[in-house]
Tab-separated table of N, CA and C in Angstrom:
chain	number	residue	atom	x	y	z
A	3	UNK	N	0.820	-1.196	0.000
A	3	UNK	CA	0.000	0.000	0.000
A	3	UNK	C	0.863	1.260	0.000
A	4	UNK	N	2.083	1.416	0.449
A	4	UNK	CA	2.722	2.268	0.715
A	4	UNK	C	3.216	2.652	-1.044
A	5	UNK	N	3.275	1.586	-2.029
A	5	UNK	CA	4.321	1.955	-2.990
A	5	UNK	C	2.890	2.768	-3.698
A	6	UNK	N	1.375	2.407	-3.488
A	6	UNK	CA	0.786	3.687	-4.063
A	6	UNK	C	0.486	5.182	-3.323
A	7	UNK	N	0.221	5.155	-2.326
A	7	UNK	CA	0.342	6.132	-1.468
A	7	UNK	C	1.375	7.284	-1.547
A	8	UNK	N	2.686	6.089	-1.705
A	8	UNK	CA	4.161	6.735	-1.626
A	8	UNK	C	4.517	7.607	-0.359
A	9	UNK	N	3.877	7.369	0.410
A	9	UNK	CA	4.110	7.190	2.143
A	9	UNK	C	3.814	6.633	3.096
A	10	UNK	N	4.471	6.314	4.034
A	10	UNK	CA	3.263	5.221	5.405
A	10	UNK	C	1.881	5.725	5.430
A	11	UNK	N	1.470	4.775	6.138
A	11	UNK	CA	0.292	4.976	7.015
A	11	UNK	C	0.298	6.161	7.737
A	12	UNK	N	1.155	6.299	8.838
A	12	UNK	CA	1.014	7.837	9.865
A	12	UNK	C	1.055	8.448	9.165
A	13	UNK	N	2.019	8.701	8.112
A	13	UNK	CA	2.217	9.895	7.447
A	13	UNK	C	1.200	10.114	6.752
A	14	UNK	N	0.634	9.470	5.833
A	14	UNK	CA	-0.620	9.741	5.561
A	14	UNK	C	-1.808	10.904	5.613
A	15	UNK	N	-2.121	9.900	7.346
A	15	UNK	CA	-3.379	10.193	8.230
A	15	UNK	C	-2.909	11.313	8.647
A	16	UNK	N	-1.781	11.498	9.435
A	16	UNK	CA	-1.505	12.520	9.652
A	16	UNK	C	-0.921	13.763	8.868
A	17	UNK	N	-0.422	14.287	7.918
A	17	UNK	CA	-0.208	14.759	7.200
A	17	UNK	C	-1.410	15.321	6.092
A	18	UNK	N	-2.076	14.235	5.675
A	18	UNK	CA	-2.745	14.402	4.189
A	18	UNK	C	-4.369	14.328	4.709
A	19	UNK	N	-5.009	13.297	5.553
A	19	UNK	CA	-5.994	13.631	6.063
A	19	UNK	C	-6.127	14.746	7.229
A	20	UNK	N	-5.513	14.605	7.807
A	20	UNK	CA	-5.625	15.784	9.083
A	20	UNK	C	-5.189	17.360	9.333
A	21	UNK	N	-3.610	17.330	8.105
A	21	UNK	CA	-3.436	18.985	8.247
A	21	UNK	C	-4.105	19.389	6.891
A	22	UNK	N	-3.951	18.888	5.812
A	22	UNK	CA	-3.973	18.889	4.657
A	22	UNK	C	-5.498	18.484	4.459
A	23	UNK	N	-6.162	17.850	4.411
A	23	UNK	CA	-7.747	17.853	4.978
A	23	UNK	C	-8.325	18.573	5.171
A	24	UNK	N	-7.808	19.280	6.564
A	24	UNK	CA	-8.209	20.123	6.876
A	24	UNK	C	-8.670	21.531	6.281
A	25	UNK	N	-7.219	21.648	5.424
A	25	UNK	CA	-6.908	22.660	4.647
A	25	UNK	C	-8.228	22.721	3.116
A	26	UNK	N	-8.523	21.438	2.795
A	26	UNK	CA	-9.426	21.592	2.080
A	26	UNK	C	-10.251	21.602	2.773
A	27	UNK	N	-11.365	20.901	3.789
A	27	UNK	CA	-11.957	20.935	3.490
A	27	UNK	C	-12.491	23.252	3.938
A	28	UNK	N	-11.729	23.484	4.348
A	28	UNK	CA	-11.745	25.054	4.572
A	28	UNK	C	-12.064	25.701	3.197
A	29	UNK	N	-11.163	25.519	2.292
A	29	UNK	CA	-10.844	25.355	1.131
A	29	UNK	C	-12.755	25.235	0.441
A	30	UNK	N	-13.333	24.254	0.584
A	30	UNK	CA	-14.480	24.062	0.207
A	30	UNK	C	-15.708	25.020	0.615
A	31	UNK	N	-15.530	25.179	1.884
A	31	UNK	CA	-16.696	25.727	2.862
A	31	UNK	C	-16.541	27.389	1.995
A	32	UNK	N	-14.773	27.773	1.761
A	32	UNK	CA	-14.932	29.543	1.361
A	32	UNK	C	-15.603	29.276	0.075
A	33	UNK	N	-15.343	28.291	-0.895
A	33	UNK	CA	-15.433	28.494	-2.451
A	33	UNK	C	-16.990	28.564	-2.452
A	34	UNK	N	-17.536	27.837	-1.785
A	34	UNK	CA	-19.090	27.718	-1.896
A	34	UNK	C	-19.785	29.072	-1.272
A	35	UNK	N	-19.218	29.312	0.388
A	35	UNK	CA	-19.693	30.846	0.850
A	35	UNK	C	-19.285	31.766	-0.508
A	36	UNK	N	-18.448	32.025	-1.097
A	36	UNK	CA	-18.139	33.071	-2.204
A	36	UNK	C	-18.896	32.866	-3.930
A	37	UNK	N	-19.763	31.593	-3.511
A	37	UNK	CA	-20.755	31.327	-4.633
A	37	UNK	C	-19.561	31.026	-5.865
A	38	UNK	N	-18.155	30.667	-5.648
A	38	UNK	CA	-17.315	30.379	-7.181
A	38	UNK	C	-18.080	29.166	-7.192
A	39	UNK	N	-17.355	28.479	-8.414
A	39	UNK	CA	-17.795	27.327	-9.276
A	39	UNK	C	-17.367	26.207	-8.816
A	40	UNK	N	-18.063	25.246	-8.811
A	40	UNK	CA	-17.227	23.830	-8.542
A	40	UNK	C	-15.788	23.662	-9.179
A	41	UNK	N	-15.642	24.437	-10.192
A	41	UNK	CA	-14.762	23.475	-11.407
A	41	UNK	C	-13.245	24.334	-10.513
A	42	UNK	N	-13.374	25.574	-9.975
A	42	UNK	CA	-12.212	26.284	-9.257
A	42	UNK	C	-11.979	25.055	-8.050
A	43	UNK	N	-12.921	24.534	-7.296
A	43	UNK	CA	-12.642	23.326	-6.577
A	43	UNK	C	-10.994	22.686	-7.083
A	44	UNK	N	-10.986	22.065	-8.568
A	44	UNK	CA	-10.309	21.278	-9.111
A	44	UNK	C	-8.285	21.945	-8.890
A	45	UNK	N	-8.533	23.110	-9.713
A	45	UNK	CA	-7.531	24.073	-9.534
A	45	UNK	C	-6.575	24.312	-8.577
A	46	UNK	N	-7.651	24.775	-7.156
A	46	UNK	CA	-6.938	24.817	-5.735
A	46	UNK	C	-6.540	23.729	-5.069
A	47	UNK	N	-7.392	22.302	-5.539
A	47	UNK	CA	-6.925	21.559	-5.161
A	47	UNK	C	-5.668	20.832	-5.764
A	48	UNK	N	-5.649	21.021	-6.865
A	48	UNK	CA	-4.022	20.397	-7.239
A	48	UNK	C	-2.582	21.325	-6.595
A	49	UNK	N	-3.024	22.739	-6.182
A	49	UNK	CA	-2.079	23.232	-5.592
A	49	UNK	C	-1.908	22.642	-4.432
A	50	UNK	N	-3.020	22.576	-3.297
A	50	UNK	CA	-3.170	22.224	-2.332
A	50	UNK	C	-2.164	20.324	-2.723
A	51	UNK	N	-2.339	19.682	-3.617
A	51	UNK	CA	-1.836	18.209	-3.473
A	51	UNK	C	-0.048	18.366	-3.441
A	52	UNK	N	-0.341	19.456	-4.041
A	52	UNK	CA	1.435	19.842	-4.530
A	52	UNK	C	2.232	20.094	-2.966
A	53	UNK	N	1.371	20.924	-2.396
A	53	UNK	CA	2.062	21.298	-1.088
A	53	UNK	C	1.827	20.655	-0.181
A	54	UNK	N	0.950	19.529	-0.259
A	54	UNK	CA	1.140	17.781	0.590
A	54	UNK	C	2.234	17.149	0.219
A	55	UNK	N	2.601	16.823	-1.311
A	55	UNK	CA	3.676	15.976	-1.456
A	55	UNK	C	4.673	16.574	-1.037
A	56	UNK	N	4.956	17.740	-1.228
A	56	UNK	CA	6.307	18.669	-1.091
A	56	UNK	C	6.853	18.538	0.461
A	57	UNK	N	5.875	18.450	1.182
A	57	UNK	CA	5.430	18.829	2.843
A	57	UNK	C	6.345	16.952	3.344
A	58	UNK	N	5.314	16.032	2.689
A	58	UNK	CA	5.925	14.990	2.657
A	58	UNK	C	7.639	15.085	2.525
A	59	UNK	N	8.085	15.741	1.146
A	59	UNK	CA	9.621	15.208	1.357
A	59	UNK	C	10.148	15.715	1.790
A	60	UNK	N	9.978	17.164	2.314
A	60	UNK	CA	10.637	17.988	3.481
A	60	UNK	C	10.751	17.625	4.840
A	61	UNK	N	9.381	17.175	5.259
A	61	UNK	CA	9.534	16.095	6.539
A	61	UNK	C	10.052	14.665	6.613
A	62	UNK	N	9.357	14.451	5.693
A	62	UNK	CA	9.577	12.951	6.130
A	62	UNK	C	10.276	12.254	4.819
A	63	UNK	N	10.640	12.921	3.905
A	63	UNK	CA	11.995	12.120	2.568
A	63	UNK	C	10.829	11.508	2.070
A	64	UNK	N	10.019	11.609	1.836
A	64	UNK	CA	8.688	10.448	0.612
A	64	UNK	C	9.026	10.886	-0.842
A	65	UNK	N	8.680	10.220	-1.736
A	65	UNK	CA	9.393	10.169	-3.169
A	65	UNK	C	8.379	11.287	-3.811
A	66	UNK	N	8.679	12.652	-3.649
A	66	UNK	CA	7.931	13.100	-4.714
A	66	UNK	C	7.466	13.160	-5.581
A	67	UNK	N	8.296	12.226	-7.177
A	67	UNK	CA	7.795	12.276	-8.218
A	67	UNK	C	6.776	10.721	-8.504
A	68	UNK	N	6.636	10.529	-7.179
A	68	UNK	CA	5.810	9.459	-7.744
A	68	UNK	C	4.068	9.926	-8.708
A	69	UNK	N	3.962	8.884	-9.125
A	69	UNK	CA	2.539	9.934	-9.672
A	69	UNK	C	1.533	9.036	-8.927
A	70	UNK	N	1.266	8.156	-9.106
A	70	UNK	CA	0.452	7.565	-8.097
A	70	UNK	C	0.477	8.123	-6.183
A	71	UNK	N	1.497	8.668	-6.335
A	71	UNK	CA	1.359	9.664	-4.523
A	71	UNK	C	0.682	10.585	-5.398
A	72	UNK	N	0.523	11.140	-6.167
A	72	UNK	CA	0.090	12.669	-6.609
A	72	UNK	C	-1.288	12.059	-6.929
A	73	UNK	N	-2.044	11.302	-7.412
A	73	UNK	CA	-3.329	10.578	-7.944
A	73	UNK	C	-4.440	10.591	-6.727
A	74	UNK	N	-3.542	9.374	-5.651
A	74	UNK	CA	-4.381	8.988	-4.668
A	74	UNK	C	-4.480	10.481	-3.511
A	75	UNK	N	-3.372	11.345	-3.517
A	75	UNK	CA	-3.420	12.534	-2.630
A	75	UNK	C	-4.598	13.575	-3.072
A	76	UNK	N	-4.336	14.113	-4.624
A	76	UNK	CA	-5.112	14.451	-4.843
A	76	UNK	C	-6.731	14.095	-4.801
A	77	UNK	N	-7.330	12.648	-5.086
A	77	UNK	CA	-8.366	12.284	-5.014
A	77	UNK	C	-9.288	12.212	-3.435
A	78	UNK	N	-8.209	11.535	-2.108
A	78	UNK	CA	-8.489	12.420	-1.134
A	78	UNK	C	-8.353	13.632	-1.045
A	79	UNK	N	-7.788	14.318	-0.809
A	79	UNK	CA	-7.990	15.861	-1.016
A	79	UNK	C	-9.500	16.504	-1.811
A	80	UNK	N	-9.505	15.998	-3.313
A	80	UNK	CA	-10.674	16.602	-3.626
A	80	UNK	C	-12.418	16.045	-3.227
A	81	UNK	N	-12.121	14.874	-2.633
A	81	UNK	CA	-13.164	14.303	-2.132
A	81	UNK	C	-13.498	14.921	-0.575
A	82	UNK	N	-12.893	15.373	0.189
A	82	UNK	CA	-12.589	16.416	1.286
A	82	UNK	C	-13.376	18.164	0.651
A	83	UNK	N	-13.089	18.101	-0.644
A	83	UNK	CA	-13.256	19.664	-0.778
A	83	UNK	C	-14.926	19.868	-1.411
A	84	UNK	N	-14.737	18.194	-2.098
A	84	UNK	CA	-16.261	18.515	-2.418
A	84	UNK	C	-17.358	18.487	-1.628
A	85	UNK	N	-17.009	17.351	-0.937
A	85	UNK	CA	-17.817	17.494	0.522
A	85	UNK	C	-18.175	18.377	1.321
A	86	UNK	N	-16.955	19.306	1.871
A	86	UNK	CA	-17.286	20.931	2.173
A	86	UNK	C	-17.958	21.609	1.394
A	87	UNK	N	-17.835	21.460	-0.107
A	87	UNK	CA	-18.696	22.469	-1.003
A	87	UNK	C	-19.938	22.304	-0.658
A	88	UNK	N	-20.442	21.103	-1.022
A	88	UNK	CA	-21.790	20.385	-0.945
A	88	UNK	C	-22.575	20.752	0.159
A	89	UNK	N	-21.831	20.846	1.324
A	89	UNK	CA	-22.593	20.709	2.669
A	89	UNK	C	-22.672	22.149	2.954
A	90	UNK	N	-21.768	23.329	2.734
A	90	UNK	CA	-21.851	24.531	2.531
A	90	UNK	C	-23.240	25.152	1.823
A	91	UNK	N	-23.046	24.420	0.643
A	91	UNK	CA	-24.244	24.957	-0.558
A	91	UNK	C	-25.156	24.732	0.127
């Protein structure tokens, strides 16, 4: 599981669901209060995945260029942001 992830478990949960999570789902709750579009959702969130992986190899050495870390990060992440949108709207 780790070689798609392209980090442990803690690092993960902690890192990508919990600070980074977080960060979207915030991320979701403004885009919807400010009436933007779903599709800006997509946008912020690939920045937002960028500065998970990055965060990853600064702390903890995880392989940045994996693309499958960039796939599965991003897809949590945007499943986090749509959820905030949704429940906002």
């Amino acid at each position: 599981m780790t070689e798609i992830l392209a980090v442990s478990w803690p690092v993960f949960i902690g890192l990508t669901l919990i600070l980074f999570g977080g960060a979207a789902f915030m991320m979701g709750e403004a885009l919807a209060e400010t009436w933007r579009s779903v599709w800006q959702c997509v946008g912020y969130c690939l920045l937002l995945t960028v500065g998970d992986r990055l965060a990853g190899n600064f702390l903890f050495g995880s392989d940045v260029l994996s693309i499958s870390g960039y796939v599965t990060h991003f897809g949590v992440l945007f499943a986090i942001t749509l959820a905030a949108y949704r429940l906002t709207r």
